[in-house]
């Protein structure tokens, strides 16, 4: 049997390389921080952590972000055309929407329950020394209005995900309605989608080095000292995230699909590492889509809809952070929110997740909306700013796992899940980028003609 970490030639898989890069980055970053090798303005700070590590990591994240808009546009149009039935599209959309909101509601309810029982922050008299400017929650009517773009080109250039999703679905539906005359358009979009997926594979070749740089920089800056002051908050938050990741989501998967949980967790591991490194659900869309369709066996007609849709509205990890942070700050300031207050937090978190982008730090923006709604002091957010970046990385990994879980559930219910691919440990695994030289020659010959 071929080892899941290597291919038939004994070469190491991408997942194994990424994990090695992650561990090496953590070790080096902590060493730099612990031994004080990173003073502001020093050689290491200027040329290594904020030089080499920052540049390589940022280039990789930008390369992933570069893929997001064309990949979402082409894959969604292909997905809608692949479904071929507008009624089925309605079923896939409604199932995805319902499951994403349900898991988000369960996530924040779990967070509030565990945090309230643990009593984190009770009896503390901490004073916020970092101010944070809040943002008012947009009314639901405005969220609905903003789904439809005034200008689709502007939406594409600015990366407005909900607007891009709406435009792509509408275009796909209209292509289906046009029928045979639009066949050439469908073929062109399918080829473009294939090209985008190949670009993702090429970009992922530098992933181990980029992950090493991203994590080393983060750990060199944060270290472990910042956790001492907020250990209760950090422990409870990570604990609830782990419960949701390893108990709630696998339970959903098992109940609705009967699929092997261990196999699922092994196959989403590299996707989780990418999400952890970038702290962005949107930036991880190319990797998530590839994992869902090529590793887990979800047909592209379903995965190309559920993945970008989930990256836009599925905020399980962020909802958990809001629940824990709300209880923590309320206890610190001695504010009794009561049952009504906590119910308001749950509703606000679910509604805010619909119109919030999956980008780094967005959780703090959503948290300011929640605090403003329930009357908690916004300066309390300053208390958790120091550790939020690292925790943001963890909750993003939870978010994308939720995307993959719902994708499998919806695909299974629609008969669009290839279980032979799901059960094959090497299906879709990346080892090395292989260039088809015959295809190169054919293209070159065609260009000459």
PDB file of C-alpha atoms in Angstrom, residues 165-379:
ATOM      1  CA  UNK A 165     -21.875  34.988  -6.178  1.00  0.00           C
ATOM      2  CA  UNK A 166     -25.204  36.583  -7.126  1.00  0.00           C
ATOM      3  CA  UNK A 167     -23.917  37.648 -10.566  1.00  0.00           C
ATOM      4  CA  UNK A 168     -22.318  34.248 -11.281  1.00  0.00           C
ATOM      5  CA  UNK A 169     -25.452  32.314 -10.279  1.00  0.00           C
ATOM      6  CA  UNK A 170     -27.691  34.622 -12.324  1.00  0.00           C
ATOM      7  CA  UNK A 171     -25.404  34.286 -15.340  1.00  0.00           C
ATOM      8  CA  UNK A 172     -25.324  30.488 -14.971  1.00  0.00           C
ATOM      9  CA  UNK A 173     -29.112  30.304 -14.723  1.00  0.00           C
ATOM     10  CA  UNK A 174     -29.516  32.490 -17.827  1.00  0.00           C
ATOM     11  CA  UNK A 175     -27.033  30.323 -19.745  1.00  0.00           C
ATOM     12  CA  UNK A 176     -29.212  27.308 -18.895  1.00  0.00           C
ATOM     13  CA  UNK A 177     -32.292  29.177 -20.087  1.00  0.00           C
ATOM     14  CA  UNK A 178     -30.628  30.119 -23.396  1.00  0.00           C
ATOM     15  CA  UNK A 179     -29.789  26.470 -23.953  1.00  0.00           C
ATOM     16  CA  UNK A 180     -27.921  25.173 -27.032  1.00  0.00           C
ATOM     17  CA  UNK A 181     -26.778  28.568 -28.446  1.00  0.00           C
ATOM     18  CA  UNK A 182     -24.798  29.133 -25.218  1.00  0.00           C
ATOM     19  CA  UNK A 183     -22.881  25.835 -25.507  1.00  0.00           C
ATOM     20  CA  UNK A 184     -19.672  27.588 -26.659  1.00  0.00           C
ATOM     21  CA  UNK A 185     -19.855  29.928 -23.662  1.00  0.00           C
ATOM     22  CA  UNK A 186     -20.125  26.955 -21.306  1.00  0.00           C
ATOM     23  CA  UNK A 187     -17.143  25.241 -22.943  1.00  0.00           C
ATOM     24  CA  UNK A 188     -15.045  28.417 -22.659  1.00  0.00           C
ATOM     25  CA  UNK A 189     -15.893  28.892 -18.978  1.00  0.00           C
ATOM     26  CA  UNK A 190     -15.117  25.215 -18.247  1.00  0.00           C
ATOM     27  CA  UNK A 191     -11.680  25.552 -19.864  1.00  0.00           C
ATOM     28  CA  UNK A 192     -10.992  28.762 -17.933  1.00  0.00           C
ATOM     29  CA  UNK A 193     -12.025  27.005 -14.718  1.00  0.00           C
ATOM     30  CA  UNK A 194      -9.571  24.177 -15.458  1.00  0.00           C
ATOM     31  CA  UNK A 195      -6.807  26.715 -16.054  1.00  0.00           C
ATOM     32  CA  UNK A 196      -7.581  28.406 -12.721  1.00  0.00           C
ATOM     33  CA  UNK A 197      -7.408  25.061 -10.883  1.00  0.00           C
ATOM     34  CA  UNK A 198      -4.039  24.325 -12.501  1.00  0.00           C
ATOM     35  CA  UNK A 199      -2.792  27.747 -11.388  1.00  0.00           C
ATOM     36  CA  UNK A 200      -3.823  26.877  -7.825  1.00  0.00           C
ATOM     37  CA  UNK A 201      -1.774  23.665  -8.033  1.00  0.00           C
ATOM     38  CA  UNK A 202       1.270  25.619  -9.249  1.00  0.00           C
ATOM     39  CA  UNK A 203       0.950  28.289  -6.537  1.00  0.00           C
ATOM     40  CA  UNK A 204       0.593  25.622  -3.846  1.00  0.00           C
ATOM     41  CA  UNK A 205       4.096  24.354  -4.650  1.00  0.00           C
ATOM     42  CA  UNK A 206       5.573  27.270  -2.657  1.00  0.00           C
ATOM     43  CA  UNK A 207       3.112  26.742   0.197  1.00  0.00           C
ATOM     44  CA  UNK A 208       5.497  24.957   2.623  1.00  0.00           C
ATOM     45  CA  UNK A 209       7.995  27.837   2.450  1.00  0.00           C
ATOM     46  CA  UNK A 210       5.287  30.499   2.672  1.00  0.00           C
ATOM     47  CA  UNK A 211       3.635  28.809   5.665  1.00  0.00           C
ATOM     48  CA  UNK A 212       7.048  28.617   7.376  1.00  0.00           C
ATOM     49  CA  UNK A 213       7.523  32.375   6.880  1.00  0.00           C
ATOM     50  CA  UNK A 214       3.987  33.348   7.949  1.00  0.00           C
ATOM     51  CA  UNK A 215       4.083  31.314  11.162  1.00  0.00           C
ATOM     52  CA  UNK A 216       7.657  32.248  12.061  1.00  0.00           C
ATOM     53  CA  UNK A 217       6.813  35.950  11.754  1.00  0.00           C
ATOM     54  CA  UNK A 218       3.640  35.597  13.842  1.00  0.00           C
ATOM     55  CA  UNK A 219       5.323  33.646  16.627  1.00  0.00           C
ATOM     56  CA  UNK A 220       8.370  35.935  16.670  1.00  0.00           C
ATOM     57  CA  UNK A 221       6.053  38.904  17.212  1.00  0.00           C
ATOM     58  CA  UNK A 222       3.516  37.321  19.599  1.00  0.00           C
ATOM     59  CA  UNK A 223       5.484  34.701  21.496  1.00  0.00           C
ATOM     60  CA  UNK A 224       3.842  33.211  24.575  1.00  0.00           C
ATOM     61  CA  UNK A 225       4.083  36.144  26.998  1.00  0.00           C
ATOM     62  CA  UNK A 226       0.865  37.759  25.779  1.00  0.00           C
ATOM     63  CA  UNK A 227      -1.120  34.698  26.787  1.00  0.00           C
ATOM     64  CA  UNK A 228      -0.307  34.999  30.506  1.00  0.00           C
ATOM     65  CA  UNK A 229      -2.688  37.919  31.059  1.00  0.00           C
ATOM     66  CA  UNK A 230      -5.543  36.410  29.047  1.00  0.00           C
ATOM     67  CA  UNK A 231      -4.982  32.702  29.695  1.00  0.00           C
ATOM     68  CA  UNK A 232      -8.603  32.062  30.748  1.00  0.00           C
ATOM     69  CA  UNK A 233     -10.025  33.694  27.621  1.00  0.00           C
ATOM     70  CA  UNK A 234      -7.556  31.891  25.346  1.00  0.00           C
ATOM     71  CA  UNK A 235      -8.097  28.466  26.939  1.00  0.00           C
ATOM     72  CA  UNK A 236     -11.898  28.688  26.828  1.00  0.00           C
ATOM     73  CA  UNK A 237     -11.946  30.010  23.265  1.00  0.00           C
ATOM     74  CA  UNK A 238      -9.586  27.362  21.917  1.00  0.00           C
ATOM     75  CA  UNK A 239     -11.448  24.707  23.925  1.00  0.00           C
ATOM     76  CA  UNK A 240     -14.811  25.620  22.364  1.00  0.00           C
ATOM     77  CA  UNK A 241     -13.220  25.819  18.903  1.00  0.00           C
ATOM     78  CA  UNK A 242     -11.828  22.303  19.367  1.00  0.00           C
ATOM     79  CA  UNK A 243     -15.213  20.992  20.569  1.00  0.00           C
ATOM     80  CA  UNK A 244     -16.885  22.424  17.485  1.00  0.00           C
ATOM     81  CA  UNK A 245     -14.122  21.154  15.202  1.00  0.00           C
ATOM     82  CA  UNK A 246     -13.799  17.626  16.574  1.00  0.00           C
ATOM     83  CA  UNK A 247     -17.286  16.966  17.996  1.00  0.00           C
ATOM     84  CA  UNK A 248     -20.035  19.153  16.476  1.00  0.00           C
ATOM     85  CA  UNK A 249     -18.949  19.149  12.817  1.00  0.00           C
ATOM     86  CA  UNK A 250     -17.989  15.428  12.716  1.00  0.00           C
ATOM     87  CA  UNK A 251     -21.341  14.589  14.368  1.00  0.00           C
ATOM     88  CA  UNK A 252     -23.162  16.530  11.633  1.00  0.00           C
ATOM     89  CA  UNK A 253     -21.105  14.721   8.985  1.00  0.00           C
ATOM     90  CA  UNK A 254     -21.749  11.284  10.453  1.00  0.00           C
ATOM     91  CA  UNK A 255     -25.487  11.802  11.002  1.00  0.00           C
ATOM     92  CA  UNK A 256     -26.215  13.224   7.542  1.00  0.00           C
ATOM     93  CA  UNK A 257     -23.747  11.233   5.406  1.00  0.00           C
ATOM     94  CA  UNK A 258     -22.413   8.217   7.313  1.00  0.00           C
ATOM     95  CA  UNK A 259     -18.928   9.016   5.972  1.00  0.00           C
ATOM     96  CA  UNK A 260     -15.768   8.047   7.849  1.00  0.00           C
ATOM     97  CA  UNK A 261     -14.805  10.928  10.134  1.00  0.00           C
ATOM     98  CA  UNK A 262     -11.121   9.949  10.374  1.00  0.00           C
ATOM     99  CA  UNK A 263     -10.779   9.898   6.578  1.00  0.00           C
ATOM    100  CA  UNK A 264     -12.457  13.291   6.347  1.00  0.00           C
ATOM    101  CA  UNK A 265     -10.165  14.853   8.956  1.00  0.00           C
ATOM    102  CA  UNK A 266      -7.046  13.480   7.277  1.00  0.00           C
ATOM    103  CA  UNK A 267      -8.066  14.877   3.904  1.00  0.00           C
ATOM    104  CA  UNK A 268      -8.890  18.387   5.151  1.00  0.00           C
ATOM    105  CA  UNK A 269      -5.658  18.707   7.135  1.00  0.00           C
ATOM    106  CA  UNK A 270      -3.709  20.645   4.501  1.00  0.00           C
ATOM    107  CA  UNK A 271      -6.703  22.929   3.929  1.00  0.00           C
ATOM    108  CA  UNK A 272      -6.810  23.671   7.663  1.00  0.00           C
ATOM    109  CA  UNK A 273      -3.098  24.523   7.663  1.00  0.00           C
ATOM    110  CA  UNK A 274      -3.595  26.992   4.795  1.00  0.00           C
ATOM    111  CA  UNK A 275      -6.529  28.601   6.628  1.00  0.00           C
ATOM    112  CA  UNK A 276      -4.478  28.772   9.837  1.00  0.00           C
ATOM    113  CA  UNK A 277      -1.591  30.431   7.990  1.00  0.00           C
ATOM    114  CA  UNK A 278      -3.625  33.029   6.091  1.00  0.00           C
ATOM    115  CA  UNK A 279      -6.381  33.669   8.697  1.00  0.00           C
ATOM    116  CA  UNK A 280      -8.673  34.267   5.718  1.00  0.00           C
ATOM    117  CA  UNK A 281     -11.523  32.064   4.513  1.00  0.00           C
ATOM    118  CA  UNK A 282     -11.587  33.966   1.220  1.00  0.00           C
ATOM    119  CA  UNK A 283      -7.867  33.543   0.563  1.00  0.00           C
ATOM    120  CA  UNK A 284      -8.249  29.818   1.260  1.00  0.00           C
ATOM    121  CA  UNK A 285     -11.110  29.359  -1.261  1.00  0.00           C
ATOM    122  CA  UNK A 286      -8.825  27.932  -3.987  1.00  0.00           C
ATOM    123  CA  UNK A 287      -7.394  25.340  -1.595  1.00  0.00           C
ATOM    124  CA  UNK A 288     -10.790  24.559  -0.041  1.00  0.00           C
ATOM    125  CA  UNK A 289     -12.418  24.083  -3.442  1.00  0.00           C
ATOM    126  CA  UNK A 290      -9.636  21.806  -4.586  1.00  0.00           C
ATOM    127  CA  UNK A 291      -9.826  19.760  -1.365  1.00  0.00           C
ATOM    128  CA  UNK A 292     -13.607  19.426  -1.503  1.00  0.00           C
ATOM    129  CA  UNK A 293     -13.800  18.408  -5.166  1.00  0.00           C
ATOM    130  CA  UNK A 294     -10.593  16.437  -5.720  1.00  0.00           C
ATOM    131  CA  UNK A 295      -9.864  15.022  -2.247  1.00  0.00           C
ATOM    132  CA  UNK A 296     -13.355  14.517  -0.800  1.00  0.00           C
ATOM    133  CA  UNK A 297     -15.168  13.579  -4.004  1.00  0.00           C
ATOM    134  CA  UNK A 298     -17.798  16.342  -4.049  1.00  0.00           C
ATOM    135  CA  UNK A 299     -18.909  16.974  -7.628  1.00  0.00           C
ATOM    136  CA  UNK A 300     -17.863  20.356  -8.962  1.00  0.00           C
ATOM    137  CA  UNK A 301     -21.508  21.274  -9.628  1.00  0.00           C
ATOM    138  CA  UNK A 302     -22.076  21.299  -5.848  1.00  0.00           C
ATOM    139  CA  UNK A 303     -18.641  22.211  -4.479  1.00  0.00           C
ATOM    140  CA  UNK A 304     -18.269  25.248  -6.722  1.00  0.00           C
ATOM    141  CA  UNK A 305     -21.435  26.624  -5.123  1.00  0.00           C
ATOM    142  CA  UNK A 306     -21.074  25.582  -1.468  1.00  0.00           C
ATOM    143  CA  UNK A 307     -17.406  26.562  -0.992  1.00  0.00           C
ATOM    144  CA  UNK A 308     -17.479  30.259  -2.031  1.00  0.00           C
ATOM    145  CA  UNK A 309     -20.938  30.574  -0.485  1.00  0.00           C
ATOM    146  CA  UNK A 310     -19.617  29.144   2.789  1.00  0.00           C
ATOM    147  CA  UNK A 311     -16.521  31.364   2.772  1.00  0.00           C
ATOM    148  CA  UNK A 312     -18.915  34.316   2.606  1.00  0.00           C
ATOM    149  CA  UNK A 313     -21.573  33.418   5.172  1.00  0.00           C
ATOM    150  CA  UNK A 314     -20.196  30.538   7.274  1.00  0.00           C
ATOM    151  CA  UNK A 315     -18.462  32.027  10.313  1.00  0.00           C
ATOM    152  CA  UNK A 316     -18.567  29.244  12.919  1.00  0.00           C
ATOM    153  CA  UNK A 317     -15.137  30.058  14.367  1.00  0.00           C
ATOM    154  CA  UNK A 318     -15.803  33.785  14.375  1.00  0.00           C
ATOM    155  CA  UNK A 319     -19.202  33.242  16.053  1.00  0.00           C
ATOM    156  CA  UNK A 320     -17.478  31.229  18.789  1.00  0.00           C
ATOM    157  CA  UNK A 321     -15.012  34.070  19.351  1.00  0.00           C
ATOM    158  CA  UNK A 322     -17.911  36.525  19.659  1.00  0.00           C
ATOM    159  CA  UNK A 323     -19.673  34.369  22.220  1.00  0.00           C
ATOM    160  CA  UNK A 324     -16.594  33.843  24.388  1.00  0.00           C
ATOM    161  CA  UNK A 325     -15.448  37.480  24.082  1.00  0.00           C
ATOM    162  CA  UNK A 326     -18.904  38.812  24.959  1.00  0.00           C
ATOM    163  CA  UNK A 327     -19.082  36.787  28.186  1.00  0.00           C
ATOM    164  CA  UNK A 328     -15.450  37.623  29.020  1.00  0.00           C
ATOM    165  CA  UNK A 329     -15.823  41.398  28.574  1.00  0.00           C
ATOM    166  CA  UNK A 330     -19.248  41.442  30.268  1.00  0.00           C
ATOM    167  CA  UNK A 331     -17.773  39.704  33.328  1.00  0.00           C
ATOM    168  CA  UNK A 332     -14.737  42.030  33.433  1.00  0.00           C
ATOM    169  CA  UNK A 333     -16.958  45.136  33.461  1.00  0.00           C
ATOM    170  CA  UNK A 334     -19.565  43.535  35.719  1.00  0.00           C
ATOM    171  CA  UNK A 335     -22.358  43.804  33.128  1.00  0.00           C
ATOM    172  CA  UNK A 336     -25.211  41.313  33.488  1.00  0.00           C
ATOM    173  CA  UNK A 337     -26.530  40.693  29.985  1.00  0.00           C
ATOM    174  CA  UNK A 338     -29.181  38.177  31.045  1.00  0.00           C
ATOM    175  CA  UNK A 339     -30.955  35.673  28.790  1.00  0.00           C
ATOM    176  CA  UNK A 340     -32.295  38.395  26.480  1.00  0.00           C
ATOM    177  CA  UNK A 341     -28.824  39.852  26.001  1.00  0.00           C
ATOM    178  CA  UNK A 342     -27.301  36.497  25.127  1.00  0.00           C
ATOM    179  CA  UNK A 343     -30.130  35.719  22.701  1.00  0.00           C
ATOM    180  CA  UNK A 344     -29.458  39.080  21.063  1.00  0.00           C
ATOM    181  CA  UNK A 345     -25.785  38.127  20.723  1.00  0.00           C
ATOM    182  CA  UNK A 346     -26.737  34.841  19.024  1.00  0.00           C
ATOM    183  CA  UNK A 347     -29.104  36.528  16.554  1.00  0.00           C
ATOM    184  CA  UNK A 348     -26.621  39.345  15.838  1.00  0.00           C
ATOM    185  CA  UNK A 349     -23.768  36.941  15.198  1.00  0.00           C
ATOM    186  CA  UNK A 350     -25.832  34.844  12.792  1.00  0.00           C
ATOM    187  CA  UNK A 351     -27.108  37.888  10.870  1.00  0.00           C
ATOM    188  CA  UNK A 352     -23.711  39.606  10.806  1.00  0.00           C
ATOM    189  CA  UNK A 353     -22.086  36.487   9.355  1.00  0.00           C
ATOM    190  CA  UNK A 354     -24.268  36.786   6.232  1.00  0.00           C
ATOM    191  CA  UNK A 355     -22.816  40.097   5.107  1.00  0.00           C
ATOM    192  CA  UNK A 356     -19.263  39.940   6.438  1.00  0.00           C
ATOM    193  CA  UNK A 357     -16.238  39.110   4.297  1.00  0.00           C
ATOM    194  CA  UNK A 358     -13.936  36.217   5.182  1.00  0.00           C
ATOM    195  CA  UNK A 359     -10.756  38.264   5.628  1.00  0.00           C
ATOM    196  CA  UNK A 360      -8.228  38.553   8.503  1.00  0.00           C
ATOM    197  CA  UNK A 361      -9.445  40.568  11.492  1.00  0.00           C
ATOM    198  CA  UNK A 362     -13.079  40.720  10.390  1.00  0.00           C
ATOM    199  CA  UNK A 363     -14.087  39.077  13.674  1.00  0.00           C
ATOM    200  CA  UNK A 364     -13.241  42.266  15.566  1.00  0.00           C
ATOM    201  CA  UNK A 365     -15.481  44.305  13.266  1.00  0.00           C
ATOM    202  CA  UNK A 366     -18.336  41.860  13.855  1.00  0.00           C
ATOM    203  CA  UNK A 367     -17.624  41.909  17.591  1.00  0.00           C
ATOM    204  CA  UNK A 368     -17.933  45.709  17.680  1.00  0.00           C
ATOM    205  CA  UNK A 369     -21.394  45.361  16.112  1.00  0.00           C
ATOM    206  CA  UNK A 370     -22.424  42.876  18.789  1.00  0.00           C
ATOM    207  CA  UNK A 371     -21.028  44.999  21.634  1.00  0.00           C
ATOM    208  CA  UNK A 372     -22.809  48.098  20.361  1.00  0.00           C
ATOM    209  CA  UNK A 373     -26.097  46.178  20.199  1.00  0.00           C
ATOM    210  CA  UNK A 374     -25.950  44.783  23.762  1.00  0.00           C
ATOM    211  CA  UNK A 375     -24.416  47.880  25.383  1.00  0.00           C
ATOM    212  CA  UNK A 376     -20.930  46.608  26.244  1.00  0.00           C
ATOM    213  CA  UNK A 377     -18.042  49.138  26.196  1.00  0.00           C
ATOM    214  CA  UNK A 378     -16.215  48.954  22.870  1.00  0.00           C
ATOM    215  CA  UNK A 379     -12.882  49.719  24.525  1.00  0.00           C
TER     216      UNK A 379
END
